Coordinates of C-alpha atoms in Angstrom, one line a residue:
M269 CA 0.1 0.2 0.2
K270 CA 2.8 2.3 0.9
L271 CA 4.5 1.9 -2.5
L272 CA 1.1 2.5 -4.2
K273 CA 0.4 5.7 -2.3
F274 CA 3.5 7.1 -3.9
L275 CA 3.8 5.6 -7.3
L276 CA 0.0 6.3 -8.3
P277 CA 0.5 10.2 -8.3
I278 CA 3.9 9.8 -10.0
M279 CA 2.2 7.7 -12.8
I280 CA -0.6 10.6 -13.2
V281 CA 1.7 13.3 -13.6
G282 CA 3.9 11.2 -16.3
V283 CA 0.6 10.5 -18.3
V284 CA -0.5 14.1 -18.2
A285 CA 2.9 15.5 -18.9
A286 CA 3.1 13.2 -22.2
Y287 CA -0.2 15.0 -23.5
A288 CA 0.4 18.6 -22.5
D289 CA 0.6 21.1 -25.0
E290 CA 3.7 22.7 -26.4
D291 CA 4.4 26.2 -25.6
G292 CA 4.8 27.1 -29.2
E293 CA 7.1 30.3 -28.2
I294 CA 9.9 28.4 -29.9
S295 CA 10.9 25.7 -32.2
R296 CA 10.8 22.1 -31.4
H297 CA 14.5 22.0 -32.0
N298 CA 15.3 24.7 -29.9
E299 CA 13.0 23.3 -27.2
S300 CA 15.1 20.1 -27.5
L301 CA 18.3 22.0 -27.0
N302 CA 17.0 23.9 -24.1
T303 CA 15.8 21.1 -22.1
R304 CA 18.7 18.7 -22.7
D305 CA 20.8 18.2 -19.7
L306 CA 24.6 17.9 -19.6
E307 CA 25.8 14.4 -18.8
S308 CA 26.9 15.1 -15.6
L309 CA 23.5 16.6 -14.6
R310 CA 21.9 13.7 -16.2
R311 CA 23.7 11.3 -13.9
F312 CA 22.8 13.3 -11.0
V313 CA 19.0 13.3 -11.7
N314 CA 19.2 9.7 -12.9
E315 CA 20.8 8.4 -9.7
K316 CA 17.7 9.8 -7.7
R317 CA 15.7 7.3 -9.7
F318 CA 17.3 4.3 -7.6
T319 CA 16.9 5.9 -4.1
D320 CA 14.9 3.6 -2.3
L321 CA 11.2 4.7 -2.1
E322 CA 11.0 3.8 1.5
D323 CA 13.9 6.3 2.2
K324 CA 12.1 9.0 0.0
S325 CA 8.8 8.7 1.8
K326 CA 10.6 10.0 4.9
N327 CA 11.1 13.4 3.3
L328 CA 8.1 13.2 0.8
S329 CA 4.6 14.5 1.6
I330 CA 1.8 14.4 -1.2
S331 CA -1.2 15.9 -0.7
G332 CA -4.3 17.2 -2.8
D333 CA -7.9 18.2 -3.1
V334 CA -11.1 17.8 -5.4
R335 CA -13.4 20.6 -5.8
T336 CA -16.9 21.3 -7.3
E337 CA -17.7 25.0 -7.8
W338 CA -21.1 26.7 -8.7
R339 CA -21.0 30.4 -9.5
H340 CA -24.0 32.7 -10.2
M341 CA -22.8 35.8 -11.6
T342 CA -24.6 39.3 -13.0
E343 CA -22.9 41.9 -14.8
E344 CA -24.4 44.9 -16.3
F345 CA -22.3 47.7 -18.3
C346 CA -24.0 51.0 -19.5
G347 CA -27.3 49.4 -19.0
H348 CA -26.9 46.4 -21.1
R349 CA -26.8 42.8 -19.8
V350 CA -23.2 41.2 -20.1
R351 CA -24.3 38.0 -18.6
G352 CA -27.8 36.5 -18.8
G353 CA -30.7 37.7 -20.9
N354 CA -29.5 39.0 -24.2
G355 CA -25.8 38.7 -22.7
Q356 CA -23.3 37.2 -25.6
D357 CA -19.8 36.6 -26.0
C358 CA -17.6 37.9 -29.0
R359 CA -19.0 34.8 -31.2
C360 CA -22.5 35.9 -30.6
I361 CA -23.0 32.7 -28.2
P362 CA -25.1 33.3 -25.2
L363 CA -23.1 34.1 -22.0
G364 CA -24.9 32.8 -19.1
K365 CA -25.1 33.8 -15.5
N366 CA -24.1 30.3 -14.2
D367 CA -20.4 28.8 -14.1
F368 CA -19.7 25.1 -13.2
D369 CA -16.2 23.8 -12.6
I370 CA -14.5 20.6 -11.6
E371 CA -11.1 21.1 -10.3
F372 CA -8.4 18.9 -8.9
N373 CA -5.1 19.6 -7.4
L374 CA -1.9 17.4 -6.6
K375 CA 0.9 18.6 -4.5
F376 CA 4.3 17.4 -4.0
D377 CA 6.6 18.7 -0.9
Y378 CA 10.0 17.4 -0.6
A379 CA 12.6 18.5 2.1
Q380 CA 15.9 17.1 3.2
D381 CA 18.9 18.7 4.9
N382 CA 18.6 22.5 4.5
A383 CA 17.0 22.4 0.8
W384 CA 13.5 21.6 -0.4
A385 CA 11.2 21.5 -3.2
Y386 CA 7.4 22.0 -4.1
A387 CA 5.3 21.3 -6.9
H388 CA 1.6 21.8 -7.4
L389 CA -0.4 20.7 -10.7
Q390 CA -3.8 22.1 -11.1
Y391 CA -6.5 20.9 -13.2
D392 CA -9.6 23.3 -13.7
N393 CA -12.0 22.1 -16.3
S394 CA -15.6 23.8 -17.2
A395 CA -18.2 21.3 -16.5
G396 CA -20.7 20.1 -19.3
T397 CA -20.8 17.3 -22.0
E398 CA -18.2 17.3 -24.8
R399 CA -18.3 20.7 -26.3
I400 CA -19.0 21.5 -30.1
D401 CA -18.3 25.0 -30.6
C402 CA -20.3 27.3 -32.5
N403 CA -18.0 29.3 -34.7
C404 CA -19.0 32.9 -36.8
T405 CA -17.9 33.2 -40.3
K406 CA -16.0 36.1 -39.1
N407 CA -14.1 37.1 -36.1
I408 CA -16.6 39.6 -35.0
C409 CA -20.5 39.8 -35.0
G410 CA -20.7 42.9 -36.4
P411 CA -22.3 46.5 -34.9
R412 CA -24.3 45.5 -31.7
S413 CA -27.5 47.4 -31.4
R414 CA -27.2 50.4 -29.3
E415 CA -30.5 49.6 -27.6
T416 CA -29.8 45.9 -26.7
G417 CA -26.2 45.2 -27.1
R418 CA -26.9 42.2 -29.1
C419 CA -25.8 41.1 -32.8
S420 CA -28.1 41.6 -35.5
R421 CA -30.1 38.8 -36.7
S422 CA -28.2 38.5 -40.0
D423 CA -25.1 38.2 -38.1
R424 CA -26.4 35.3 -36.1
S425 CA -27.6 33.6 -38.9
E426 CA -24.0 33.7 -40.4
R427 CA -22.8 31.4 -37.5
K428 CA -21.2 27.9 -38.5
C429 CA -23.8 26.4 -35.9
T430 CA -25.8 23.5 -36.6
A431 CA -28.8 24.2 -34.3
N432 CA -29.8 20.6 -33.9
R433 CA -26.4 19.3 -32.8
F434 CA -25.4 18.1 -29.3
H435 CA -23.8 21.1 -27.8
G436 CA -22.0 21.0 -24.6
S437 CA -19.7 23.4 -22.4
G438 CA -17.5 20.8 -20.8
S439 CA -13.5 20.6 -21.3
V440 CA -11.1 18.0 -20.4
D441 CA -7.9 20.2 -20.6
G442 CA -7.1 22.9 -18.3
L443 CA -3.6 21.8 -17.0
N444 CA -1.7 24.5 -15.0
L445 CA 1.7 24.2 -13.5
K446 CA 0.6 26.3 -10.8
R447 CA 3.6 26.3 -8.2
A448 CA 7.3 24.7 -8.8
Y449 CA 10.0 26.1 -7.1
M450 CA 12.9 25.1 -4.7
G451 CA 14.8 26.6 -1.8
Y452 CA 17.8 26.4 0.2
N453 CA 18.8 27.4 3.7
I454 CA 21.8 29.8 3.4
F455 CA 22.4 29.9 7.2
T456 CA 20.6 29.7 10.6
D457 CA 22.2 31.1 13.7
S458 CA 22.0 30.4 17.3
C459 CA 19.3 33.1 18.0
G460 CA 17.0 31.7 15.4
N461 CA 17.6 34.0 12.7
E462 CA 17.7 32.6 9.1
L463 CA 18.4 33.4 5.5
D464 CA 16.6 31.5 2.7
I465 CA 16.7 31.7 -1.0
E466 CA 13.9 30.2 -3.4
I467 CA 13.5 30.1 -6.9
G468 CA 11.0 29.0 -9.5
R469 CA 7.1 29.8 -10.0
R470 CA 4.3 30.5 -7.6
P471 CA 1.5 33.0 -7.4
L472 CA 2.3 36.5 -6.1
Y473 CA 0.0 36.2 -3.6
D474 CA 1.8 33.3 -2.0
V475 CA 4.5 35.7 -1.0
F476 CA 3.0 39.0 -0.6
E477 CA 0.0 40.0 1.2
S478 CA -2.9 41.8 0.1
E479 CA -6.8 41.6 -0.8
I480 CA -6.5 43.6 -3.9
Q481 CA -3.3 43.3 -5.4
F482 CA -0.8 40.5 -6.3
D483 CA -2.7 38.3 -8.5
N484 CA -0.2 37.6 -11.3
R485 CA 2.4 35.0 -11.7
M486 CA 6.0 35.1 -10.0
D487 CA 8.4 33.2 -12.1
G488 CA 11.8 34.3 -10.3
A489 CA 13.7 34.3 -7.1
L490 CA 12.9 35.3 -3.4
L491 CA 15.5 36.3 -0.7
K492 CA 14.1 36.1 2.7
Y493 CA 15.6 36.9 6.2
A494 CA 13.6 36.2 9.3
G495 CA 14.3 36.4 12.9
K496 CA 13.3 37.6 16.4
W497 CA 13.8 41.2 18.4
E498 CA 12.8 42.1 21.8
C499 CA 9.2 43.5 21.9
V500 CA 8.5 41.4 18.4
A501 CA 7.8 37.9 18.5
N502 CA 8.6 37.2 15.0
W503 CA 9.6 39.6 11.9
Y504 CA 11.0 39.2 8.3
A505 CA 12.4 41.0 5.5
Q506 CA 12.0 39.4 1.8
V507 CA 12.8 41.0 -1.9
G508 CA 12.1 39.2 -4.9
G509 CA 12.3 39.7 -8.7
W510 CA 10.4 37.9 -11.6
V511 CA 10.3 37.7 -15.3
V512 CA 7.5 39.9 -16.9
D513 CA 8.5 39.4 -20.4
E514 CA 11.6 37.7 -21.5
R515 CA 11.3 38.9 -25.2
V516 CA 12.3 42.5 -24.1
S517 CA 14.1 41.6 -20.8
H518 CA 11.2 43.0 -18.7
F519 CA 11.4 42.1 -15.0
A520 CA 9.4 43.4 -12.0
Y521 CA 10.2 43.5 -8.3
A522 CA 8.8 43.6 -4.9
A523 CA 9.7 43.6 -1.4
E524 CA 7.8 43.3 2.2
I525 CA 8.7 43.7 5.6
A526 CA 6.6 42.2 8.3
F527 CA 6.3 42.6 12.3
F528 CA 4.3 40.1 14.1
D529 CA 2.7 40.6 17.7
I530 CA 4.4 44.0 18.5
C531 CA 5.3 44.1 22.0
D532 CA 2.6 41.5 22.9
S533 CA 0.0 43.9 21.7
G534 CA -1.7 41.5 19.3
F535 CA -0.9 43.9 16.5
D536 CA 0.7 42.9 13.1
A537 CA 2.2 45.1 10.8
K538 CA 3.5 44.6 7.3
Y539 CA 4.6 47.2 4.4
S540 CA 5.2 46.0 0.6
F541 CA 6.6 47.9 -2.4
I542 CA 5.9 46.7 -5.7
D543 CA 7.4 48.2 -9.1
W544 CA 6.1 46.9 -12.7
R545 CA 7.9 49.6 -14.5
K546 CA 9.4 48.7 -17.9
H547 CA 12.6 50.9 -19.0
G548 CA 12.9 50.9 -22.6
I549 CA 10.6 49.1 -25.6
N550 CA 8.2 46.4 -24.9
R551 CA 7.4 43.9 -27.6
C552 CA 5.0 46.3 -29.4
Y553 CA 7.9 48.6 -29.7
I554 CA 6.5 51.3 -27.1
K555 CA 9.2 52.9 -25.2
N556 CA 8.6 53.0 -21.5
P557 CA 4.9 51.8 -21.7
R558 CA 2.4 53.8 -19.5
A559 CA 0.5 50.6 -18.9
M560 CA 3.4 49.5 -16.6
K561 CA 3.6 52.7 -14.7
Y562 CA 2.7 51.1 -11.4
A563 CA 4.9 51.4 -8.3
N564 CA 2.8 50.6 -5.2
S565 CA 3.3 51.0 -1.5
Q566 CA 0.8 49.1 0.9
V567 CA 0.7 49.0 4.5
V568 CA -1.4 46.4 6.1
L569 CA -2.4 46.3 10.0
T570 CA -4.0 43.5 11.8
Y571 CA -5.4 43.2 15.2
H572 CA -5.7 39.5 16.9
L573 CA -8.5 39.5 19.6
D574 CA -7.7 37.3 22.8
P575 CA -9.2 34.2 21.9
E576 CA -9.7 33.5 25.5
T577 CA -12.0 36.7 25.7
I578 CA -14.7 35.5 23.0
C579 CA -13.9 31.8 22.8
V580 CA -13.1 32.0 19.0
P581 CA -10.0 33.5 17.0
V582 CA -11.0 37.1 15.5
E583 CA -8.8 39.2 13.5
I584 CA -9.6 42.8 12.5
Y585 CA -7.6 44.2 9.3
G586 CA -7.3 47.0 7.0
A587 CA -5.0 48.1 4.4
V588 CA -4.3 51.6 2.3
L589 CA -2.6 51.3 -0.9
Y590 CA -0.8 54.0 -3.1
N591 CA 0.5 54.1 -6.7
H592 CA 3.6 56.4 -6.7
L593 CA 3.4 56.7 -10.7
A594 CA -0.5 57.0 -11.1
H595 CA 0.0 60.6 -13.0
Q596 CA 1.8 58.4 -15.7
A597 CA -0.3 55.2 -15.8
I598 CA -3.2 54.3 -18.1
V599 CA -5.7 51.5 -17.9
P600 CA -7.1 49.5 -21.0
P601 CA -10.2 51.3 -22.7
A602 CA -13.4 49.5 -22.1
D603 CA -14.7 47.1 -25.0
L604 CA -17.7 48.7 -26.1
N605 CA -18.7 46.1 -28.2
F606 CA -19.6 43.5 -25.5
G607 CA -17.1 41.0 -27.0
G608 CA -17.1 42.3 -30.8
D609 CA -13.8 43.8 -32.7
V610 CA -13.0 47.0 -30.8
S611 CA -12.6 48.7 -34.0
A612 CA -16.2 48.1 -35.2
N613 CA -18.3 51.1 -35.1
C614 CA -20.5 50.4 -32.3
T615 CA -21.0 52.2 -28.8
C616 CA -23.1 51.3 -25.9
G617 CA -24.2 55.1 -25.4
C618 CA -21.8 55.7 -22.3
D619 CA -19.6 58.6 -21.9
D620 CA -16.3 59.2 -20.2
L621 CA -15.5 55.6 -19.9
T622 CA -12.1 56.4 -18.9
S623 CA -11.2 59.0 -16.2
R624 CA -8.6 61.3 -16.7
N625 CA -8.1 61.9 -13.1
K626 CA -4.4 61.0 -12.3
N627 CA -4.9 61.6 -8.6
K628 CA -7.1 58.3 -8.4
R629 CA -4.1 56.2 -7.1
W630 CA -5.6 55.1 -3.7
G631 CA -6.9 51.8 -2.9
F632 CA -8.3 50.5 0.7
Y633 CA -9.7 47.7 2.0
G634 CA -11.0 46.4 5.5
G635 CA -12.5 43.6 7.4
I636 CA -12.9 41.2 10.1
T637 CA -12.4 37.5 10.1
V638 CA -14.1 35.1 12.9
G639 CA -13.3 31.6 13.5
E640 CA -11.0 29.1 12.1
V641 CA -11.4 26.0 10.2
D642 CA -9.3 22.7 11.2
V643 CA -11.3 19.8 12.0
E644 CA -15.2 18.6 11.5
G645 CA -17.7 21.1 12.8
D646 CA -15.3 23.9 12.7
W647 CA -16.2 27.3 10.6
S648 CA -15.3 30.7 10.0
F649 CA -16.4 33.8 8.1
D650 CA -14.8 37.0 6.8
I651 CA -16.6 40.4 5.9
Q652 CA -14.6 42.7 3.8
Y653 CA -15.2 46.2 2.1
Q654 CA -12.8 47.3 -0.8
Y655 CA -12.3 50.6 -2.4
V656 CA -9.9 50.6 -5.5
Q657 CA -9.5 53.9 -7.6
Q658 CA -8.7 53.6 -11.3
Y659 CA -5.1 54.2 -11.4
A660 CA -4.3 52.5 -8.0
I661 CA -3.3 48.8 -9.4
A662 CA -1.9 47.5 -12.6
Y663 CA -4.8 46.0 -14.6
D664 CA -3.5 42.5 -14.8
D665 CA -2.5 42.5 -11.0
E666 CA -6.1 43.3 -9.5
N667 CA -6.8 40.7 -6.8
G668 CA -10.0 42.1 -5.5
I669 CA -13.9 41.8 -5.9
G670 CA -13.4 43.7 -9.4
L671 CA -16.1 44.1 -11.8
G672 CA -16.5 40.7 -13.5
N673 CA -15.1 41.5 -16.9
A674 CA -17.0 38.4 -18.5
T675 CA -16.0 39.2 -22.2
A676 CA -12.3 39.5 -21.6
D677 CA -11.1 36.0 -22.8
C678 CA -12.0 36.8 -26.4
C679 CA -11.8 40.4 -27.1
G680 CA -11.0 43.7 -25.5
S681 CA -12.3 44.3 -21.9
F682 CA -13.6 46.4 -19.4
P683 CA -11.3 47.9 -16.8
T684 CA -11.5 46.2 -13.5
T685 CA -10.0 49.1 -11.4
G686 CA -12.3 51.9 -10.4
Y687 CA -14.6 50.0 -8.2
Q688 CA -15.9 49.7 -4.6
G689 CA -17.6 46.3 -3.4
V690 CA -18.3 44.2 -0.4
R691 CA -17.3 40.6 0.0
F692 CA -18.7 37.8 2.4
D693 CA -17.0 34.6 2.8
A694 CA -18.0 31.6 5.1
L695 CA -16.6 28.2 5.5
Y696 CA -17.7 25.2 7.4
A697 CA -16.2 21.6 7.7
L698 CA -18.6 18.7 7.3
T699 CA -15.9 16.3 8.0
D700 CA -12.2 16.4 8.8
N701 CA -11.6 16.5 5.0
L702 CA -14.8 17.9 3.5
T703 CA -15.7 21.6 3.7
I704 CA -18.3 23.9 2.2
Q705 CA -17.2 27.4 1.1
T706 CA -19.7 30.3 0.2
I707 CA -18.7 33.6 -1.3
I708 CA -20.9 36.4 -2.0
D709 CA -19.4 39.7 -3.9
W710 CA -21.1 42.8 -5.0
G711 CA -19.1 45.6 -7.0
K712 CA -19.7 48.7 -8.7
S713 CA -17.8 51.3 -10.6
T714 CA -16.6 54.3 -9.0
E715 CA -16.3 56.2 -12.2
R716 CA -19.2 57.7 -14.4
E717 CA -19.9 54.5 -16.5
K718 CA -22.7 52.4 -15.0
H719 CA -20.9 49.1 -14.4
T720 CA -22.3 46.4 -11.8
Y721 CA -21.3 43.1 -10.6
S722 CA -22.3 40.2 -8.4
K723 CA -21.4 36.8 -7.7
L724 CA -22.5 33.9 -5.4
E725 CA -20.2 31.2 -5.2
L726 CA -20.7 27.6 -3.6
E727 CA -17.5 25.2 -3.5
A728 CA -17.5 21.9 -2.0
I729 CA -13.6 20.8 -1.2
Y730 CA -12.4 17.6 -0.4
A731 CA -8.8 17.6 0.7
F732 CA -6.5 14.9 1.4

């Protein structure tokens, strides 16, 4: 049984890797050259194949979870429904309010001596039977009606879509290398201070704390120093850098310093700074692109109430964010065609879709978390308010409630910053392994366009 326990996940990974799609950025020949190991390295790696599995199991942990998700979302822009009713994507296919996903996560954690490695494979598929796509004869549906935002009848008749076919929405791909990194402890002294370095891939929100930013990927390196001071239970300082676009040598950087339980007060404090700027041309030959003019400072304060006072853990938290470069930044324009070609002569009747007020550089959030989930019968909930101005956060790094942006996958998109909203998140453990999560989001634009968004999400998670 022990042998099966460790071999089965490895076999799954091997089969999936064999069918994974090629990236396509470089030729197959160059791909082969780049992935070919030198002889000395091949020998080193191959030797690990013959390490006894029982010995490996002392340092290896395997975990995972299976999830089923249902989301009910509404979104309206300039008086038109983006989801439900007459809502359609850029191929004139109805865009419903409901979204169902099936997800599986597989995680490996190996630690030995002063080094460690972690890998996380995620499979996130849309629910439904085997899909047969409806494709338009053109890439766009043509101008939309100003009154309804819908494709014209003639445009809909041009679709290469057989009405009586067995159409489904399911997918069986969705493989994602969510995390893959390794670390090494450079030193640890007698006082418990330590210096670590980690390199590889992970989400930014794994490393830096925020409820409204850090939603992009970190393919890079992290240096972290942690220790203890008098009057401070624990503290750390970390700095990281990662690749944004290797084609033009674009890198981004961030740093964070944190202090916990300051002078036994129950207060934690964190300060972070992130710099997305590109100096020089991007891949479209734009010099010093304004869309990357984001250099953000953020302060997070958290207060932990004494659990003996009210019998459950309680955290009260708040944060403020400031973009030092908002006067130079831009956000992508709204897609006025509800999924169509941005160049088509069609508008939805809204004016002033993008604010020119460069002082809109602030972001705020605050909330309270009550309870903690570890075993059967445990529960927790979180209530949070967010306010993010239009030039506060890089468009592709926004991590908060947002405005939905349902048509972003196949066309242009609406700005997701410039919003305020409320989130409620509750978690209950039915067993030691099975939990139910409920999330309710509501947000609206802080700009002059009428853009609202809401979401109800129910998710069952079985973790093992």
